[in-house]
Amino acid sequence: MGERQIGIHEGDNAIKLMDLLGPQDRLFVLTGAGISAESGLATYRGSGGLWNGFRVEEVATPEAWAADPVLVWRFYSMRREDAQTAEPNPAHFALAAAEKVLGDRMYICTQNVDDLHKRAGSKHVHHMHGMLFESRCVQCGTPFADDGQYMTAETLPVCASCAEPVRPHIVWFGEVPLDLDAIYAELQRATVLLVVGTSGSVYPAAGFVNIANQLGISTVYVGPEAPANAGSFDAMLLGTAVEVLPGLLAF
Ligand code: OAD
């Protein structure tokens, strides 16, 4: 359990986190859509956050899937297309470089379904909301690699084994994030929680900072604006991920 407070203070944008970490420290990083914004991928909320006039809650639910699987597959097909052409940005690369130093004392838990952390070279990445480039049969359930784009009822994929519908391997609203036990185990042994580019409005991820506070873990937020849970952080470093992370994680 982390009980060591490192000395990061409000607005201390020149801080070098890597200099503050000792051999006993463990860094837990939570990322959200904001870290991929500068790679050209739209965030969920805010001005770029609508898709064809739909809020994400209207297409990313089991109810939406039951009512209109073509609409749901069109949403994820277009996101696959966007993500395929996007490249990791300096914030993704800064995290990957930090992991080379910290090794398994660093863990990235991302709410993002894109693969930009992995393409930047990060190894310990947990996709708590699933992965854009995987699908699974609603019956068999095992995820498999899939970059297909399914835009019409005629082209919707079905399982090769049981002919049941295939859905995106995404955690929708009302579903349980993947492997929460592993996430909480990592959080409990962390000493620093670094949260980047998430609005702090979707739970359970938005509650990680409260767990960290209970455990005495130092908490830092990086993003251009205060998230909904801003009051729970020890320090807010206001700026975009690309503006802040390369300096924060320089070593
Ligand atoms: P949101 O779209 O809710 O929030 C994006 C956050 O990124 C906002 O707080 C922005 O201020 C911030 N931001 C924007 N540009 C940034 C930049 N260049 N650098 C850093 N931060 C920036 O996205 P999430 O919080 O990730 O879930 O959304 C959480 C979950 O809600 C998603 O994983 C998804 C969504 O519905 C599911 O699909 C289950």
Short mmCIF file of C-alpha atoms and ligand atoms in Angstrom, two decimals:
data_model
loop_
_atom_site.label_atom_id
_atom_site.label_comp_id
_atom_site.label_asym_id
_atom_site.label_seq_id
_atom_site.Cartn_x
_atom_site.Cartn_y
_atom_site.Cartn_z
CA MET A 1 0.00 0.00 0.00
CA GLY A 2 1.31 3.45 -0.87
CA GLU A 3 1.81 5.69 2.10
CA ARG A 4 4.57 7.95 0.87
CA GLN A 5 3.49 11.36 -0.31
CA ILE A 6 5.74 12.72 -3.03
CA GLY A 7 6.08 16.47 -3.18
CA ILE A 8 3.92 17.55 -6.12
CA HIS A 9 2.03 20.76 -5.54
CA GLU A 10 -0.76 22.63 -7.20
CA GLY A 11 0.25 24.32 -10.44
CA ASP A 12 3.83 23.05 -10.23
CA ASN A 13 4.11 22.57 -13.98
CA ALA A 14 7.90 22.41 -14.03
CA ILE A 15 8.01 19.35 -11.79
CA LYS A 16 9.87 16.28 -12.98
CA LEU A 17 7.98 13.32 -11.59
CA MET A 18 10.72 10.82 -12.42
CA ASP A 19 13.15 12.73 -10.19
CA LEU A 20 10.75 12.36 -7.25
CA LEU A 21 10.27 8.63 -7.60
CA GLY A 22 12.46 6.36 -5.53
CA PRO A 23 13.05 2.62 -5.92
CA GLN A 24 10.06 1.85 -3.72
CA ASP A 25 7.60 3.92 -5.73
CA ARG A 26 5.05 2.49 -8.11
CA LEU A 27 3.28 4.61 -10.71
CA PHE A 28 -0.33 3.88 -11.65
CA VAL A 29 -1.43 5.85 -14.73
CA LEU A 30 -5.09 6.26 -15.68
CA THR A 31 -5.67 7.68 -19.14
CA GLY A 32 -8.81 8.85 -20.89
CA ALA A 33 -9.82 10.14 -24.29
CA GLY A 34 -7.86 13.36 -23.78
CA ILE A 35 -4.49 11.66 -24.21
CA SER A 36 -5.45 10.68 -27.76
CA ALA A 37 -7.01 14.05 -28.61
CA GLU A 38 -3.73 15.38 -30.00
CA SER A 39 -3.53 12.28 -32.20
CA GLY A 40 -6.72 13.51 -33.84
CA LEU A 41 -9.19 11.19 -32.09
CA ALA A 42 -12.35 12.86 -30.81
CA THR A 43 -13.08 12.85 -27.09
CA TYR A 44 -16.50 11.68 -25.95
CA ARG A 45 -17.74 14.84 -24.28
CA GLY A 46 -17.41 18.48 -25.25
CA SER A 47 -17.58 20.06 -28.67
CA GLY A 48 -16.06 17.16 -30.60
CA GLY A 49 -17.92 14.62 -28.52
CA LEU A 50 -21.00 13.95 -30.59
CA TRP A 51 -21.20 11.33 -33.26
CA ASN A 52 -23.82 12.01 -35.97
CA GLY A 53 -25.85 13.84 -33.36
CA PHE A 54 -25.79 10.94 -30.90
CA ARG A 55 -24.39 11.11 -27.41
CA VAL A 56 -22.09 8.15 -26.74
CA GLU A 57 -24.54 6.90 -24.12
CA GLU A 58 -27.04 6.39 -26.94
CA VAL A 59 -24.82 4.09 -29.00
CA ALA A 60 -22.60 2.48 -26.38
CA THR A 61 -25.17 0.49 -24.42
CA PRO A 62 -26.61 -3.05 -24.47
CA GLU A 63 -30.00 -1.42 -25.13
CA ALA A 64 -28.67 0.33 -28.25
CA TRP A 65 -27.21 -2.98 -29.44
CA ALA A 66 -30.55 -4.74 -28.93
CA ALA A 67 -32.47 -1.98 -30.69
CA ASP A 68 -30.15 -1.17 -33.59
CA PRO A 69 -26.95 -3.23 -34.04
CA VAL A 70 -26.30 -1.59 -37.41
CA LEU A 71 -26.12 1.83 -35.73
CA VAL A 72 -23.78 0.47 -33.06
CA TRP A 73 -21.52 -1.22 -35.63
CA ARG A 74 -21.45 1.93 -37.77
CA PHE A 75 -20.30 3.91 -34.72
CA TYR A 76 -17.46 1.49 -33.94
CA SER A 77 -16.59 0.99 -37.63
CA MET A 78 -16.05 4.72 -38.02
CA ARG A 79 -14.00 4.80 -34.85
CA ARG A 80 -11.89 1.93 -36.18
CA GLU A 81 -11.30 3.93 -39.34
CA ASP A 82 -10.26 7.02 -37.35
CA ALA A 83 -7.97 5.04 -35.06
CA GLN A 84 -6.27 3.22 -37.93
CA THR A 85 -5.03 6.49 -39.38
CA ALA A 86 -4.09 8.07 -36.02
CA GLU A 87 -0.54 7.93 -34.70
CA PRO A 88 0.68 7.94 -31.08
CA ASN A 89 1.61 11.45 -29.93
CA PRO A 90 4.47 12.66 -27.66
CA ALA A 91 2.32 12.03 -24.56
CA HIS A 92 1.93 8.34 -25.43
CA PHE A 93 5.67 8.15 -26.17
CA ALA A 94 6.55 9.87 -22.87
CA LEU A 95 4.62 7.20 -20.95
CA ALA A 96 6.29 4.43 -22.94
CA ALA A 97 9.73 5.92 -22.21
CA ALA A 98 8.93 6.19 -18.50
CA GLU A 99 7.99 2.52 -18.45
CA LYS A 100 11.39 1.63 -19.86
CA VAL A 101 12.86 3.17 -16.69
CA LEU A 102 10.30 1.96 -14.16
CA GLY A 103 9.61 -1.47 -15.67
CA ASP A 104 6.86 -3.33 -13.85
CA ARG A 105 6.66 -0.54 -11.27
CA MET A 106 4.53 1.28 -13.82
CA TYR A 107 1.06 0.28 -14.94
CA ILE A 108 -1.25 2.00 -17.41
CA CYS A 109 -4.96 1.53 -17.02
CA THR A 110 -6.70 3.16 -19.95
CA GLN A 111 -10.34 3.89 -20.55
CA ASN A 112 -9.47 4.27 -24.22
CA VAL A 113 -10.27 1.58 -26.71
CA ASP A 114 -7.66 2.74 -29.24
CA ASP A 115 -4.29 1.01 -29.42
CA LEU A 116 -2.06 4.10 -29.29
CA HIS A 117 -0.37 3.25 -25.95
CA LYS A 118 0.75 -0.10 -27.33
CA ARG A 119 1.82 1.39 -30.64
CA ALA A 120 3.93 3.91 -28.69
CA GLY A 121 5.69 0.97 -27.01
CA SER A 122 3.97 0.67 -23.62
CA LYS A 123 3.85 -2.94 -22.43
CA HIS A 124 1.81 -2.94 -19.20
CA VAL A 125 -1.47 -1.55 -20.51
CA HIS A 126 -4.86 -2.64 -19.30
CA HIS A 127 -7.85 -1.66 -21.46
CA MET A 128 -10.60 -1.48 -18.88
CA HIS A 129 -13.26 -0.52 -21.45
CA GLY A 130 -12.22 -3.09 -24.06
CA MET A 131 -10.43 -2.75 -27.38
CA LEU A 132 -11.57 -1.23 -30.62
CA PHE A 133 -9.73 -3.78 -32.76
CA GLU A 134 -11.28 -6.82 -31.11
CA SER A 135 -14.75 -8.33 -31.45
CA ARG A 136 -16.49 -11.22 -29.75
CA CYS A 137 -19.41 -13.54 -30.38
CA VAL A 138 -22.33 -12.73 -28.08
CA GLN A 139 -22.61 -16.48 -27.39
CA CYS A 140 -19.02 -17.85 -27.34
CA GLY A 141 -17.61 -14.68 -25.81
CA THR A 142 -13.92 -15.09 -26.63
CA PRO A 143 -12.43 -11.89 -28.08
CA PHE A 144 -10.56 -12.06 -31.38
CA ALA A 145 -8.62 -9.54 -33.47
CA ASP A 146 -10.90 -7.74 -35.91
CA ASP A 147 -10.40 -4.51 -37.82
CA GLY A 148 -13.46 -4.98 -40.03
CA GLN A 149 -15.86 -2.16 -40.75
CA TYR A 150 -19.51 -3.13 -40.82
CA MET A 151 -21.78 -0.39 -42.09
CA THR A 152 -24.91 -2.20 -43.30
CA ALA A 153 -27.28 -4.90 -42.00
CA GLU A 154 -26.12 -7.26 -44.77
CA THR A 155 -22.47 -7.04 -43.72
CA LEU A 156 -22.86 -7.44 -39.93
CA PRO A 157 -20.51 -10.20 -38.76
CA VAL A 158 -21.69 -13.52 -37.33
CA CYS A 159 -19.70 -16.14 -35.44
CA ALA A 160 -18.01 -18.75 -37.64
CA SER A 161 -18.73 -21.45 -35.01
CA CYS A 162 -22.27 -20.80 -33.81
CA ALA A 163 -23.65 -18.17 -36.23
CA GLU A 164 -24.63 -15.87 -33.39
CA PRO A 165 -24.03 -12.12 -33.83
CA VAL A 166 -20.53 -10.75 -33.27
CA ARG A 167 -20.30 -7.51 -31.27
CA PRO A 168 -17.48 -5.04 -30.58
CA HIS A 169 -15.29 -6.09 -27.64
CA ILE A 170 -16.15 -2.87 -25.85
CA VAL A 171 -17.49 -2.35 -22.34
CA TRP A 172 -20.74 -0.47 -22.75
CA PHE A 173 -22.58 1.64 -20.20
CA GLY A 174 -24.21 -0.70 -17.73
CA GLU A 175 -21.52 -3.39 -18.24
CA VAL A 176 -18.67 -4.17 -15.87
CA PRO A 177 -15.16 -2.99 -16.83
CA LEU A 178 -12.66 -5.71 -17.64
CA ASP A 179 -10.64 -7.26 -14.83
CA LEU A 180 -11.40 -4.77 -12.08
CA ASP A 181 -9.73 -7.04 -9.51
CA ALA A 182 -6.38 -6.70 -11.28
CA ILE A 183 -6.83 -2.93 -11.52
CA TYR A 184 -7.57 -2.56 -7.81
CA ALA A 185 -4.62 -4.81 -6.92
CA GLU A 186 -2.31 -2.52 -8.91
CA LEU A 187 -3.85 0.60 -7.41
CA GLN A 188 -3.40 -0.70 -3.89
CA ARG A 189 0.32 -1.19 -4.32
CA ALA A 190 0.87 2.13 -6.14
CA THR A 191 2.45 5.17 -4.48
CA VAL A 192 1.53 7.68 -7.20
CA LEU A 193 -1.65 7.95 -9.28
CA LEU A 194 -1.23 10.00 -12.46
CA VAL A 195 -4.51 10.68 -14.27
CA VAL A 196 -4.44 12.12 -17.79
CA GLY A 197 -7.20 13.47 -20.02
CA THR A 198 -10.40 12.12 -18.54
CA SER A 199 -13.49 14.09 -17.57
CA GLY A 200 -13.82 12.27 -14.24
CA SER A 201 -17.47 11.55 -14.92
CA VAL A 202 -17.53 7.81 -15.70
CA TYR A 203 -17.24 5.34 -12.84
CA PRO A 204 -15.54 3.28 -11.60
CA ALA A 205 -12.48 5.00 -13.16
CA ALA A 206 -13.56 8.40 -11.82
CA GLY A 207 -13.43 6.92 -8.31
CA PHE A 208 -9.81 5.69 -8.47
CA VAL A 209 -8.64 9.01 -7.06
CA ASN A 210 -10.85 8.57 -4.00
CA ILE A 211 -9.44 5.10 -3.40
CA ALA A 212 -5.95 6.53 -3.79
CA ASN A 213 -6.73 9.21 -1.22
CA GLN A 214 -7.90 6.59 1.26
CA LEU A 215 -4.66 4.67 0.70
CA GLY A 216 -2.39 7.70 1.06
CA ILE A 217 -1.31 7.60 -2.59
CA SER A 218 -0.17 10.89 -4.16
CA THR A 219 -2.52 12.01 -6.92
CA VAL A 220 -1.89 14.23 -9.94
CA TYR A 221 -4.20 15.25 -12.77
CA VAL A 222 -3.02 16.39 -16.22
CA GLY A 223 -5.42 17.97 -18.71
CA PRO A 224 -6.41 21.33 -20.16
CA GLU A 225 -9.38 21.80 -17.84
CA ALA A 226 -10.44 20.65 -14.41
CA PRO A 227 -12.29 17.31 -14.45
CA ALA A 228 -15.51 16.71 -12.48
CA ASN A 229 -13.52 15.16 -9.63
CA ALA A 230 -10.80 17.86 -9.61
CA GLY A 231 -11.20 18.56 -5.89
CA SER A 232 -9.93 15.08 -5.03
CA PHE A 233 -6.44 15.51 -6.53
CA ASP A 234 -3.33 16.63 -4.65
CA ALA A 235 -2.21 18.53 -7.72
CA MET A 236 -3.70 19.70 -11.00
CA LEU A 237 -1.26 20.29 -13.84
CA LEU A 238 -3.33 22.22 -16.35
CA GLY A 239 -2.26 21.84 -19.97
CA THR A 240 -2.70 19.35 -22.76
CA ALA A 241 -1.17 15.90 -22.47
CA VAL A 242 1.44 16.78 -25.09
CA GLU A 243 2.26 20.06 -23.35
CA VAL A 244 2.69 18.49 -19.91
CA LEU A 245 3.67 14.80 -20.04
CA PRO A 246 7.00 14.93 -21.89
CA GLY A 247 8.31 17.41 -19.30
CA LEU A 248 6.66 15.79 -16.30
CA LEU A 249 8.09 12.38 -17.23
CA ALA A 250 11.49 13.57 -18.45
CA PHE A 251 14.43 11.80 -16.81
P1 OAD B 1 -14.29 12.45 -22.03
O1 OAD B 1 -14.61 12.80 -23.44
O2 OAD B 1 -15.40 12.38 -21.06
O3 OAD B 1 -13.26 13.52 -21.45
C1 OAD B 1 -12.11 13.87 -22.17
C2 OAD B 1 -11.23 14.68 -21.28
O4 OAD B 1 -10.03 14.94 -21.97
C3 OAD B 1 -11.81 16.05 -20.86
O5 OAD B 1 -11.68 16.18 -19.47
C4 OAD B 1 -10.92 17.05 -21.59
O6 OAD B 1 -10.67 18.21 -20.81
C5 OAD B 1 -9.65 16.26 -21.73
N1 OAD B 1 -8.81 16.68 -22.86
C6 OAD B 1 -9.20 17.20 -24.04
N2 OAD B 1 -8.13 17.44 -24.81
C7 OAD B 1 -7.04 17.04 -24.10
C8 OAD B 1 -5.63 17.03 -24.35
N3 OAD B 1 -5.14 17.46 -25.51
N4 OAD B 1 -4.83 16.54 -23.38
C9 OAD B 1 -5.33 16.09 -22.22
N5 OAD B 1 -6.63 16.08 -21.93
C10 OAD B 1 -7.49 16.55 -22.86
O7 OAD B 1 -13.44 11.10 -22.08
P2 OAD B 1 -13.20 10.03 -20.93
O8 OAD B 1 -13.15 10.69 -19.60
O9 OAD B 1 -12.05 9.21 -21.36
O10 OAD B 1 -16.52 4.73 -22.04
O11 OAD B 1 -14.52 9.18 -21.04
C11 OAD B 1 -14.68 8.11 -20.16
C12 OAD B 1 -15.50 7.04 -20.79
O12 OAD B 1 -16.73 7.57 -21.25
C13 OAD B 1 -14.89 6.45 -22.05
O13 OAD B 1 -13.94 5.46 -21.81
C14 OAD B 1 -16.06 5.89 -22.73
C15 OAD B 1 -16.98 7.07 -22.57
O14 OAD B 1 -18.28 6.84 -22.72
C16 OAD B 1 -17.11 3.73 -22.70
O15 OAD B 1 -17.24 3.72 -23.91
C17 OAD B 1 -17.60 2.65 -21.82
#
